[in-house]
Amino acid sequence: MLEIEIDGKQLQVPDGITVMEAANTVGAYVPHFCYHKKLSIAANCRMCLVQVEKAPKPLPACATPVTNGMKVWTHSEQAVKAQKGVMEFLLINHPLDCPICDQGGECQLQDLSVGYGGVESRYQEEKRVVGNKDLGPLVSTDMTRCINCTRCVRFTTEIAGLMELGQAFRGEHAEIMPFVEKTIDSELSGNIIDLCPVGALTSKPFRFGARAWEMSRRKSVSPHDSLGSNLVVQVKNDAVKRVLPLENEALNECWLSDKDRFSYEALNSEERLARPMLKQGGRWIETDWQTAIEYVANGLKSIKAESGADTIGALASPHSTLEELYLLRKLVQGLGSGNVDFRLRQSDFSADGKMSGAPWLGMPVADIANLDRLFVVGSFFRKDHPLVAQRVRQAAKRGLKVSALNPAFDDWQLPVANRVCVPPQEMIVALAKIAKALSEQTGRELSVQVAAACAGLVVDEASLAIANSLGSGRRSAVWLGNYAVQHEHAAEIHVFAQEIARLSDASFGFLGEAANSVGGYIAGAVPFAGVPGKNVTEMLSAPLKAYVLLGLDPAFDLGNSAAAAGALKGADMVVMLSAFKSDSALEFADVMLPIAPFTETAGVFVNCEGRAQSFFPVVKSRGESRPGWKVLKVLGETSGLDGFGFEKIEDVRAEVLESDGTVNPAKLDNSVALNVESLRAVEAAVQRIADIPIYSADPIARRSPPLQQTQDGVAPSARLSAATITRLGVQAGLAVRIKSAYGEVSAVVAEDDGVADGCVRLAGAHPMTAALGSLHGEISLERM
Amino acid sequence: MTSKGIILSGLEGDRTWRLADYVQRGGYAALKKIIAENISADQVISEVKKSALRGRGGAGFPTGLKWSFMPRAFPGAKYLACNSDEGEPGTFKDRDILRYNPHSVIEGMIIAGYAMGCERGYNYIHGEIFEVYDRFEEALQEARDAGLLGKNILGSDFSFDLFAHHGYGAYICGEETALLESIEGKKGQPRFKPPFPASFGLYGKPTTINNTETFASIPYIIREGGDAFLALGKPNNGGTKLFSVSGHVNKPGNYEIPMGTPFSELLELAGGVRGGRKLKAVIPGGSSAPVLPGSVMMDCTMDYDSISKAGSMLGSGAVIVMDESTCMVKALERLSYFYFEESCGQCTPCREGTGWLYRVIHRIENGLGRSDDLDLLNSITTNIMGRTICALGDAASMPVQSFIKHFGDEFAFHIEHKKCLVPKDVQREGSKIYVA
Amino acid sequence: MLSSESLKKIDQEIAKYPLDQKQSASMSALRIAQEEKGWLANETIEFVAKYLEMPAIAVFEVASFYNMYDLAPVGAKKITVCTNLPCALSGGVDAAEYVKKKLGIDFNETTADGQFTLKEGECMGACGDAPVLLVNNHQMCSWMTEEKIDQLLADLKK
Ligand SMILES: Cc1cc2nc3c(=O)[nH]c(=O)nc-3n(C[C@H](O)[C@H](O)[C@H](O)COP(=O)(O)O)c2cc1C
Ligand code: SF4
Ligand code: FES
């Protein structure tokens, strides 16, 4: 610890910090532009000049390390004079167009220059004009306003992992730009808008939407991925105008993914369902809530009476709130059925009933910083979990070694030390070999769960490398990604990954597909919670009479849309609770009940680390849509079921969560008690690998026009390795016909050496590929 | 090129840059001596300290002291860099050293590598003197072929590799941390210090950077001893030094003379002021050094201390001579344009301030000056100086301040009369194409 | 994109740097590419970036930072005259004016026949040789009197 003095205040600070950091601890504000606590030090704006005892000239607080006995004055005459001098330089070429600037009211330059008292400019030459850049659909530029602080450049390089912006040219001609005519394609790009201290980079979707001071700021939680990023939703006239990060060091830090930030554009979509609707004689008519609810209650009652309760089933989106998931389960079970599930894209349920709790990350997100070894299995990691990947990227800089097993790789923009890329059906063998290698290495015996299956396996170099890496760690983790969970033999992957984690003393967990992937289990929206029932596959393959669908689009949100279409078509009644109309709802449903999206309702999401985060409505419900929990409550009451007399949402929550609103940690448990006796034979057929594109994953993101215009929103292509292209006799750049057991689609072939040989990577959850039905299995390609 | 010294002396014929020629002049004897007599790294450094050799790149930092800053027991690579990015207007000595005596630099770097335990060195050569870069590559190959570079030099267990890296048109890469960035394949933007290169240099590893002439002086110091070198010059200003004399003299060129030689002698060596005109002003240490009136200069000796006492800097030893035909406003306008053009654009005061300075001086030169412009110029320079990441900000400001200080009348005349004090035809006569 | 000779030269440059520091060769790679292509088109920069496994914008930063790279087509011969103060004192500006007159172009212009481009240069570290000019970046010409400029232009036209 060092003793220093800042503005007359004595303080003790740890060795190695800067004057800026020290000043922040005592709340002394040092003006700055280029400094940002999460970015490397550039010290280029020179705004943070402070007076330091014995230093002949003012020093930049952001870059000057503290030394013992140092005395600093942040606002002495010398300091202020230096700061004013810099401010004058910054302003000589900066347009004074604050009244029409989107940053107006939240501009650091404006704030500071006003603070220093606007003086008439001594600079009378012509001001510099800098051409604007097309950075894509999310970020708008006004480069003449740029002060070259390079925060945006450092962000793309250091946080997003790929240098997509640079400072080209030099001197006065220096310009921030992407490489000629390239847009910014990072899934984290929107953060540069927050980082830009002036109005050079602003939100394109928001552009001129409102002035900063006209909007109110409300807290919320992101409904998309399993991190549960904290949001500030900015609202004007009961409409969401903009979404910004609410800093939470334990989760999203000060960042947001573009999905968290820009999906709100969907909330005013034309497809919003405004009123309850009934299909009569093949035509949709609007109705009132009471009629609709009674219609549903009666319908369910009579189906139960005629065909039995177990012909009623419910499916929920994992993006639903905890309360919605719980009440849906309660409704179905109240009717006497156990058929409820929220694991919509999962296809292997053999671990059901063999698990002791809700699968979760197995560790707090914040502890990623302390990991030194990580093994990620079956994940489109960067796109599925943008900010978790960002944390891993930072940890990798401090020495975290990452290994990965996948059927298809993208560039994660972080160093992956060991990467094994095999077809889906070979992933289990690959895991078995790693387990075996670890057992040989540690001298610890394989558990009975896998011992028989591993017998006779020969460890190869790749599995040895991963075993070595994991085995040499002091704080390791093994994570299963969304693909691993959706895998046709997910349970076997689970068993082997658990074994690998055990043998390497690693923490073991699931990354989690959606905002409430943990919450769904906690709410018991699964067919083994209390009343046994059918899982999603069973509900769709052996059709039921009635389906209640909560917040999902059967065409895109299910692992097998073909099975879904068949089942829904044949049902007597399909009730859809959703914020949006969709083609499939219009086709299959009999009743559509408009429920409120996350901005218009209260609820809880339980994130991947088991943290229950509640949120409140930030705007009034649109049209006649109502919070989902209220709709379900009324439906329960109208159906004459007990236990639906909730007065407020907290009463619902109280039945699921602990009294302090948290998840009982005992309910989080990744262990599975299942034995794998032998390894299944590997089939040679060409296999489909379906990633779920980042902006296709849920109904809100799918409807955000700006997100769909990004590179991540482009139509999927059929991605094959060069070897597979040759073997199948197709040609990159040309369209092919692709057939599955359920249907056929056409797509353009693209060469992608990140895809395992013998496989075709073709995205799911997309209109172009929906006709293929299953996300998995054999497919064939034909030239057209 | 005239030498009363150690680097450019004894160079006769057109093969002086060849290894054989260098060896004949006593080259590589110092290196061989170190290896043969097993002289320790510490001894080498203490010899350099004794010599009072001060960095020839501009700042004049004591070389031996700099070398002792390198961490001793550092695990992993350490680097050496030679700064041959000579781009400071007026400086052209390193080009001649590399053209005529490249092996002196190579030997100096090998010895430095030995003294500081560096495994690798790079010589960063100004892009515009590309022919010299090609030649240096050849010289390196000669040294490699002779076992003077690479693994187990001269059969010892000391290994050192040396490579050439070229610039491609950026003055700022002469600044040592910009130079490192440039070797790393980036644009040459200086780094904020601390950390200093001795702890965080090339590729983040401990690195020492010295000027070409500094390295070229090393073989002599080791061969003849630090005391001998010191004795060539004067206390605290050891050795002889190259002075690049340009401008209004009859014989522009490089002159290697003992430190402490009177300026008048140097001027005489350079053939005196051109056309018998009167000496008006001298920039004694490269364009960044404050200008001095000719009369002040005539009382100076050519060493760090004397020039500094007179209010300027010995800098890189580039002596720009201006006679009475010079318009000081025009001269400053050109220098200011240079700094404006060469600012790397990284830090605010320099990026914005150099352009502002140039524009104000430009308007004065073009008859659009305003009465308060000189105050404005001075105020801009105070707002730049000491507030930038690297010394280019200071380098751009010092000429402005000194020109106004010593030749303020001429600027005032310009502003008031909207024309030069020195008639145009006189200027033209003084600065026309000159044939010696 | 680049000839095999150029790639070979680039490989030699890469070999100068530690194995994991390929990007250090960006300056020489761009120089070699420019020698082959005459100037640095965006495709060329992108190619160099791929070759050195660097982000394209990082290579563009380099290409746009250093003066001697040409980001737009130039004439077959690029002449750069130093007009900085030391040179100017000994006729650097005169020499530039003379070249301008002879070629009928101003700085940053190219003759109609595409033969010559003229540039104004900063200090080349050869002030003692003033006036100096560079031909195609690499050939330095010293003490350029009017006669020598005539001769040079005549030789270059051949
Ligand atoms: C803007 C600027 C330009 C410089 N140019 C050169 C140069 O061309 N050659 C040089 O040796 N040093 C130059 N220097 C000084 C170097 O930063 C560094 O101090 C020097 O190379 C150290 O070598 P020395 O100790 O042997 O002098 C420059 C410094 C600045 C700030
Ligand atoms: S002073 Fe000028 S050259 Fe030096 S870092 Fe700042 S902008 Fe770059
Ligand atoms: S905040 Fe310190 S220099 Fe910019």
mmCIF file of C-alpha atoms in Angstrom, chain A residues 184-444:
data_model
loop_
_atom_site.group_PDB
_atom_site.id
_atom_site.type_symbol
_atom_site.label_atom_id
_atom_site.label_comp_id
_atom_site.label_asym_id
_atom_site.label_seq_id
_atom_site.Cartn_x
_atom_site.Cartn_y
_atom_site.Cartn_z
ATOM 1 C CA ILE A 184 -18.612 -3.485 -38.282
ATOM 2 C CA ASP A 185 -19.841 -7.010 -37.906
ATOM 3 C CA SER A 186 -19.060 -7.702 -34.298
ATOM 4 C CA GLU A 187 -21.990 -8.902 -32.212
ATOM 5 C CA LEU A 188 -20.830 -6.352 -29.628
ATOM 6 C CA SER A 189 -20.588 -3.385 -31.966
ATOM 7 C CA GLY A 190 -23.174 -1.207 -30.270
ATOM 8 C CA ASN A 191 -20.877 -0.653 -27.318
ATOM 9 C CA ILE A 192 -18.791 1.757 -29.350
ATOM 10 C CA ILE A 193 -21.801 4.066 -29.292
ATOM 11 C CA ASP A 194 -21.651 4.192 -25.505
ATOM 12 C CA LEU A 195 -17.891 4.513 -25.564
ATOM 13 C CA CYS A 196 -17.774 7.436 -27.966
ATOM 14 C CA PRO A 197 -17.533 10.469 -25.689
ATOM 15 C CA VAL A 198 -18.837 12.775 -28.410
ATOM 16 C CA GLY A 199 -21.470 12.443 -31.092
ATOM 17 C CA ALA A 200 -19.283 10.791 -33.710
ATOM 18 C CA LEU A 201 -20.760 7.327 -33.229
ATOM 19 C CA THR A 202 -24.439 7.165 -32.437
ATOM 20 C CA SER A 203 -27.180 4.606 -32.658
ATOM 21 C CA LYS A 204 -28.515 4.285 -36.178
ATOM 22 C CA PRO A 205 -31.879 2.789 -35.243
ATOM 23 C CA PHE A 206 -32.344 5.472 -32.584
ATOM 24 C CA ARG A 207 -31.084 8.365 -34.676
ATOM 25 C CA PHE A 208 -32.954 11.539 -33.742
ATOM 26 C CA GLY A 209 -35.474 9.410 -31.851
ATOM 27 C CA ALA A 210 -35.525 11.733 -28.885
ATOM 28 C CA ARG A 211 -33.324 14.095 -26.933
ATOM 29 C CA ALA A 212 -31.533 12.569 -24.009
ATOM 30 C CA TRP A 213 -33.374 14.649 -21.427
ATOM 31 C CA GLU A 214 -36.814 13.859 -22.781
ATOM 32 C CA MET A 215 -36.540 10.174 -21.948
ATOM 33 C CA SER A 216 -37.002 8.445 -18.663
ATOM 34 C CA ARG A 217 -34.650 5.664 -17.712
ATOM 35 C CA ARG A 218 -36.014 2.383 -16.404
ATOM 36 C CA LYS A 219 -34.185 -0.716 -15.321
ATOM 37 C CA SER A 220 -34.787 -4.051 -16.940
ATOM 38 C CA VAL A 221 -33.234 -7.409 -17.719
ATOM 39 C CA SER A 222 -32.432 -8.739 -21.133
ATOM 40 C CA PRO A 223 -34.750 -11.541 -22.269
ATOM 41 C CA HIS A 224 -32.317 -13.100 -24.729
ATOM 42 C CA ASP A 225 -29.271 -15.127 -23.770
ATOM 43 C CA SER A 226 -28.607 -16.856 -20.496
ATOM 44 C CA LEU A 227 -26.412 -14.107 -19.052
ATOM 45 C CA GLY A 228 -29.277 -11.842 -18.070
ATOM 46 C CA SER A 229 -27.627 -8.571 -18.972
ATOM 47 C CA ASN A 230 -28.947 -5.622 -17.018
ATOM 48 C CA LEU A 231 -30.594 -2.927 -19.052
ATOM 49 C CA VAL A 232 -31.522 0.684 -18.895
ATOM 50 C CA VAL A 233 -34.529 1.114 -21.117
ATOM 51 C CA GLN A 234 -35.111 4.658 -22.230
ATOM 52 C CA VAL A 235 -38.699 5.547 -22.712
ATOM 53 C CA LYS A 236 -40.575 8.467 -24.174
ATOM 54 C CA ASN A 237 -44.357 8.715 -24.537
ATOM 55 C CA ASP A 238 -44.735 5.108 -23.472
ATOM 56 C CA ALA A 239 -42.511 3.829 -26.218
ATOM 57 C CA VAL A 240 -39.084 2.229 -25.882
ATOM 58 C CA LYS A 241 -36.638 4.532 -27.625
ATOM 59 C CA ARG A 242 -33.335 3.057 -26.741
ATOM 60 C CA VAL A 243 -31.720 0.342 -24.659
ATOM 61 C CA LEU A 244 -28.424 0.863 -22.849
ATOM 62 C CA PRO A 245 -26.400 -1.245 -20.471
ATOM 63 C CA LEU A 246 -27.012 -0.969 -16.774
ATOM 64 C CA GLU A 247 -23.602 -1.598 -15.371
ATOM 65 C CA ASN A 248 -23.352 -4.834 -13.440
ATOM 66 C CA GLU A 249 -19.814 -5.947 -12.871
ATOM 67 C CA ALA A 250 -20.976 -9.457 -12.015
ATOM 68 C CA LEU A 251 -22.789 -9.980 -15.310
ATOM 69 C CA ASN A 252 -22.577 -7.732 -18.333
ATOM 70 C CA GLU A 253 -20.040 -5.305 -16.813
ATOM 71 C CA CYS A 254 -20.630 -2.093 -18.756
ATOM 72 C CA TRP A 255 -21.378 -3.866 -22.030
ATOM 73 C CA LEU A 256 -24.338 -5.169 -23.978
ATOM 74 C CA SER A 257 -24.505 -7.471 -26.915
ATOM 75 C CA ASP A 258 -26.136 -5.992 -29.987
ATOM 76 C CA LYS A 259 -29.002 -8.420 -29.488
ATOM 77 C CA ASP A 260 -29.649 -7.010 -26.010
ATOM 78 C CA ARG A 261 -29.340 -3.482 -27.320
ATOM 79 C CA PHE A 262 -31.200 -3.433 -30.600
ATOM 80 C CA SER A 263 -33.903 -6.077 -30.362
ATOM 81 C CA TYR A 264 -36.309 -3.523 -28.867
ATOM 82 C CA GLU A 265 -36.951 -2.382 -32.419
ATOM 83 C CA ALA A 266 -39.189 -5.464 -32.664
ATOM 84 C CA LEU A 267 -41.484 -4.259 -29.921
ATOM 85 C CA ASN A 268 -43.307 -1.912 -32.225
ATOM 86 C CA SER A 269 -43.421 -4.463 -34.992
ATOM 87 C CA GLU A 270 -46.462 -4.636 -37.254
ATOM 88 C CA GLU A 271 -46.763 -8.230 -36.149
ATOM 89 C CA ARG A 272 -47.592 -7.333 -32.577
ATOM 90 C CA LEU A 273 -50.762 -9.070 -31.593
ATOM 91 C CA ALA A 274 -53.101 -6.330 -30.421
ATOM 92 C CA ARG A 275 -56.240 -8.146 -29.319
ATOM 93 C CA PRO A 276 -57.349 -11.691 -28.474
ATOM 94 C CA MET A 277 -58.381 -13.525 -31.631
ATOM 95 C CA LEU A 278 -60.374 -16.612 -32.421
ATOM 96 C CA LYS A 279 -60.396 -18.630 -35.573
ATOM 97 C CA GLN A 280 -63.903 -19.328 -36.708
ATOM 98 C CA GLY A 281 -64.679 -21.106 -39.890
ATOM 99 C CA GLY A 282 -61.085 -20.682 -40.940
ATOM 100 C CA ARG A 283 -61.175 -16.916 -40.425
ATOM 101 C CA TRP A 284 -59.595 -14.911 -37.664
ATOM 102 C CA ILE A 285 -61.812 -12.603 -35.750
ATOM 103 C CA GLU A 286 -60.967 -10.248 -32.940
ATOM 104 C CA THR A 287 -62.678 -10.788 -29.651
ATOM 105 C CA ASP A 288 -62.580 -9.604 -26.070
ATOM 106 C CA TRP A 289 -60.561 -11.147 -23.327
ATOM 107 C CA GLN A 290 -63.426 -12.694 -21.469
ATOM 108 C CA THR A 291 -64.763 -14.490 -24.502
ATOM 109 C CA ALA A 292 -61.339 -15.706 -25.434
ATOM 110 C CA ILE A 293 -60.489 -16.990 -21.982
ATOM 111 C CA GLU A 294 -63.807 -18.724 -21.596
ATOM 112 C CA TYR A 295 -63.403 -20.255 -24.996
ATOM 113 C CA VAL A 296 -60.041 -21.684 -24.008
ATOM 114 C CA ALA A 297 -61.179 -22.841 -20.578
ATOM 115 C CA ASN A 298 -64.198 -24.570 -22.004
ATOM 116 C CA GLY A 299 -62.203 -26.077 -24.810
ATOM 117 C CA LEU A 300 -59.663 -27.560 -22.467
ATOM 118 C CA LYS A 301 -62.370 -28.794 -20.159
ATOM 119 C CA SER A 302 -64.217 -30.630 -22.869
ATOM 120 C CA ILE A 303 -61.064 -32.139 -24.368
ATOM 121 C CA LYS A 304 -60.139 -33.372 -20.924
ATOM 122 C CA ALA A 305 -63.608 -34.822 -20.532
ATOM 123 C CA GLU A 306 -63.620 -36.463 -23.930
ATOM 124 C CA SER A 307 -60.066 -37.681 -24.339
ATOM 125 C CA GLY A 308 -58.466 -37.455 -20.910
ATOM 126 C CA ALA A 309 -56.204 -34.871 -19.363
ATOM 127 C CA ASP A 310 -53.087 -36.407 -20.799
ATOM 128 C CA THR A 311 -54.121 -35.358 -24.276
ATOM 129 C CA ILE A 312 -53.476 -31.776 -23.210
ATOM 130 C CA GLY A 313 -49.951 -30.439 -23.412
ATOM 131 C CA ALA A 314 -48.158 -27.152 -23.019
ATOM 132 C CA LEU A 315 -44.960 -25.849 -24.532
ATOM 133 C CA ALA A 316 -43.251 -22.682 -23.414
ATOM 134 C CA SER A 317 -40.444 -20.600 -24.745
ATOM 135 C CA PRO A 318 -37.378 -20.536 -22.487
ATOM 136 C CA HIS A 319 -37.523 -16.761 -22.922
ATOM 137 C CA SER A 320 -40.760 -16.674 -20.912
ATOM 138 C CA THR A 321 -40.702 -15.300 -17.377
ATOM 139 C CA LEU A 322 -40.344 -17.553 -14.378
ATOM 140 C CA GLU A 323 -43.906 -16.745 -13.337
ATOM 141 C CA GLU A 324 -45.313 -17.569 -16.759
ATOM 142 C CA LEU A 325 -43.448 -20.861 -16.832
ATOM 143 C CA TYR A 326 -44.641 -21.725 -13.367
ATOM 144 C CA LEU A 327 -48.277 -20.865 -13.987
ATOM 145 C CA LEU A 328 -48.307 -22.753 -17.263
ATOM 146 C CA ARG A 329 -47.068 -25.810 -15.459
ATOM 147 C CA LYS A 330 -49.592 -25.260 -12.692
ATOM 148 C CA LEU A 331 -52.387 -24.920 -15.213
ATOM 149 C CA VAL A 332 -51.516 -28.104 -17.046
ATOM 150 C CA GLN A 333 -50.978 -30.047 -13.885
ATOM 151 C CA GLY A 334 -54.161 -28.603 -12.441
ATOM 152 C CA LEU A 335 -55.987 -30.013 -15.434
ATOM 153 C CA GLY A 336 -54.418 -33.327 -14.582
ATOM 154 C CA SER A 337 -51.716 -33.573 -17.196
ATOM 155 C CA GLY A 338 -47.942 -33.736 -16.797
ATOM 156 C CA ASN A 339 -47.298 -32.682 -20.360
ATOM 157 C CA VAL A 340 -45.316 -29.506 -20.064
ATOM 158 C CA ASP A 341 -41.899 -28.605 -21.412
ATOM 159 C CA PHE A 342 -39.819 -25.552 -22.249
ATOM 160 C CA ARG A 343 -36.728 -27.269 -23.684
ATOM 161 C CA LEU A 344 -37.920 -26.660 -27.192
ATOM 162 C CA ARG A 345 -34.825 -27.423 -29.248
ATOM 163 C CA GLN A 346 -33.695 -30.351 -27.156
ATOM 164 C CA SER A 347 -34.043 -33.783 -28.762
ATOM 165 C CA ASP A 348 -32.629 -36.256 -26.239
ATOM 166 C CA PHE A 349 -34.475 -36.548 -22.959
ATOM 167 C CA SER A 350 -32.908 -39.723 -21.632
ATOM 168 C CA ALA A 351 -31.410 -37.827 -18.710
ATOM 169 C CA ASP A 352 -34.870 -36.761 -17.545
ATOM 170 C CA GLY A 353 -35.416 -37.997 -14.056
ATOM 171 C CA LYS A 354 -31.748 -38.919 -13.773
ATOM 172 C CA MET A 355 -30.699 -35.401 -12.914
ATOM 173 C CA SER A 356 -30.756 -34.042 -9.424
ATOM 174 C CA GLY A 357 -31.512 -30.451 -10.233
ATOM 175 C CA ALA A 358 -31.517 -27.649 -12.753
ATOM 176 C CA PRO A 359 -28.522 -27.614 -15.087
ATOM 177 C CA TRP A 360 -26.590 -24.360 -14.697
ATOM 178 C CA LEU A 361 -23.190 -22.863 -15.312
ATOM 179 C CA GLY A 362 -21.763 -24.460 -12.224
ATOM 180 C CA MET A 363 -20.012 -21.266 -11.168
ATOM 181 C CA PRO A 364 -20.592 -17.528 -10.954
ATOM 182 C CA VAL A 365 -20.000 -15.665 -14.197
ATOM 183 C CA ALA A 366 -17.615 -13.311 -12.460
ATOM 184 C CA ASP A 367 -15.326 -16.223 -11.599
ATOM 185 C CA ILE A 368 -14.489 -16.734 -15.262
ATOM 186 C CA ALA A 369 -11.713 -14.227 -14.681
ATOM 187 C CA ASN A 370 -10.036 -16.704 -12.352
ATOM 188 C CA LEU A 371 -10.164 -19.741 -14.609
ATOM 189 C CA ASP A 372 -6.944 -21.041 -16.074
ATOM 190 C CA ARG A 373 -8.366 -23.919 -18.134
ATOM 191 C CA LEU A 374 -11.641 -24.180 -19.975
ATOM 192 C CA PHE A 375 -13.155 -26.871 -22.158
ATOM 193 C CA VAL A 376 -16.170 -25.834 -24.191
ATOM 194 C CA VAL A 377 -18.177 -28.635 -25.746
ATOM 195 C CA GLY A 378 -20.739 -28.164 -28.484
ATOM 196 C CA SER A 379 -21.112 -24.431 -28.669
ATOM 197 C CA PHE A 380 -21.290 -21.660 -31.205
ATOM 198 C CA PHE A 381 -19.746 -19.866 -28.350
ATOM 199 C CA ARG A 382 -19.133 -16.334 -29.526
ATOM 200 C CA LYS A 383 -22.535 -15.866 -31.129
ATOM 201 C CA ASP A 384 -24.498 -17.863 -28.572
ATOM 202 C CA HIS A 385 -22.917 -16.148 -25.564
ATOM 203 C CA PRO A 386 -21.343 -12.902 -26.724
ATOM 204 C CA LEU A 387 -20.506 -11.454 -23.339
ATOM 205 C CA VAL A 388 -19.467 -14.710 -21.716
ATOM 206 C CA ALA A 389 -17.107 -15.182 -24.654
ATOM 207 C CA GLN A 390 -15.891 -11.648 -24.031
ATOM 208 C CA ARG A 391 -15.031 -12.550 -20.460
ATOM 209 C CA VAL A 392 -13.219 -15.644 -21.632
ATOM 210 C CA ARG A 393 -11.332 -13.454 -24.137
ATOM 211 C CA GLN A 394 -10.120 -11.209 -21.324
ATOM 212 C CA ALA A 395 -9.218 -14.202 -19.173
ATOM 213 C CA ALA A 396 -7.294 -15.684 -22.100
ATOM 214 C CA LYS A 397 -5.091 -12.589 -22.074
ATOM 215 C CA ARG A 398 -4.208 -13.425 -18.505
ATOM 216 C CA GLY A 399 -3.371 -17.021 -19.320
ATOM 217 C CA LEU A 400 -6.635 -18.955 -19.534
ATOM 218 C CA LYS A 401 -6.119 -21.816 -22.008
ATOM 219 C CA VAL A 402 -9.220 -22.738 -23.929
ATOM 220 C CA SER A 403 -9.996 -26.114 -25.516
ATOM 221 C CA ALA A 404 -13.046 -26.867 -27.572
ATOM 222 C CA LEU A 405 -14.871 -29.763 -29.162
ATOM 223 C CA ASN A 406 -17.376 -28.952 -31.860
ATOM 224 C CA PRO A 407 -18.761 -30.206 -35.113
ATOM 225 C CA ALA A 408 -18.294 -26.731 -36.581
ATOM 226 C CA PHE A 409 -16.184 -23.761 -35.576
ATOM 227 C CA ASP A 410 -16.428 -20.065 -36.156
ATOM 228 C CA ASP A 411 -13.657 -17.702 -35.260
ATOM 229 C CA TRP A 412 -14.221 -17.029 -31.585
ATOM 230 C CA GLN A 413 -11.789 -14.121 -31.727
ATOM 231 C CA LEU A 414 -9.887 -15.554 -28.846
ATOM 232 C CA PRO A 415 -7.056 -18.062 -28.749
ATOM 233 C CA VAL A 416 -8.280 -21.657 -28.716
ATOM 234 C CA ALA A 417 -5.299 -23.765 -27.793
ATOM 235 C CA ASN A 418 -6.821 -27.147 -28.619
ATOM 236 C CA ARG A 419 -9.618 -27.508 -31.032
ATOM 237 C CA VAL A 420 -11.225 -30.793 -32.016
ATOM 238 C CA CYS A 421 -13.671 -30.672 -34.869
ATOM 239 C CA VAL A 422 -15.588 -33.895 -35.546
ATOM 240 C CA PRO A 423 -19.005 -34.770 -36.920
ATOM 241 C CA PRO A 424 -21.831 -34.659 -34.369
ATOM 242 C CA GLN A 425 -22.035 -38.405 -33.949
ATOM 243 C CA GLU A 426 -18.314 -38.635 -33.210
ATOM 244 C CA MET A 427 -18.351 -36.067 -30.454
ATOM 245 C CA ILE A 428 -19.122 -38.722 -27.872
ATOM 246 C CA VAL A 429 -16.163 -40.880 -28.890
ATOM 247 C CA ALA A 430 -13.968 -37.814 -28.750
ATOM 248 C CA LEU A 431 -15.160 -37.084 -25.222
ATOM 249 C CA ALA A 432 -14.687 -40.692 -24.200
ATOM 250 C CA LYS A 433 -11.086 -40.559 -25.357
ATOM 251 C CA ILE A 434 -10.431 -37.407 -23.389
ATOM 252 C CA ALA A 435 -11.928 -39.029 -20.306
ATOM 253 C CA LYS A 436 -9.756 -42.048 -20.856
ATOM 254 C CA ALA A 437 -6.656 -39.933 -21.366
ATOM 255 C CA LEU A 438 -7.389 -38.090 -18.144
ATOM 256 C CA SER A 439 -7.868 -41.302 -16.265
ATOM 257 C CA GLU A 440 -4.555 -42.655 -17.531
ATOM 258 C CA GLN A 441 -2.860 -39.386 -16.766
ATOM 259 C CA THR A 442 -4.201 -38.979 -13.247
ATOM 260 C CA GLY A 443 -4.229 -42.641 -12.363
ATOM 261 C CA ARG A 444 -7.819 -42.146 -11.243
#
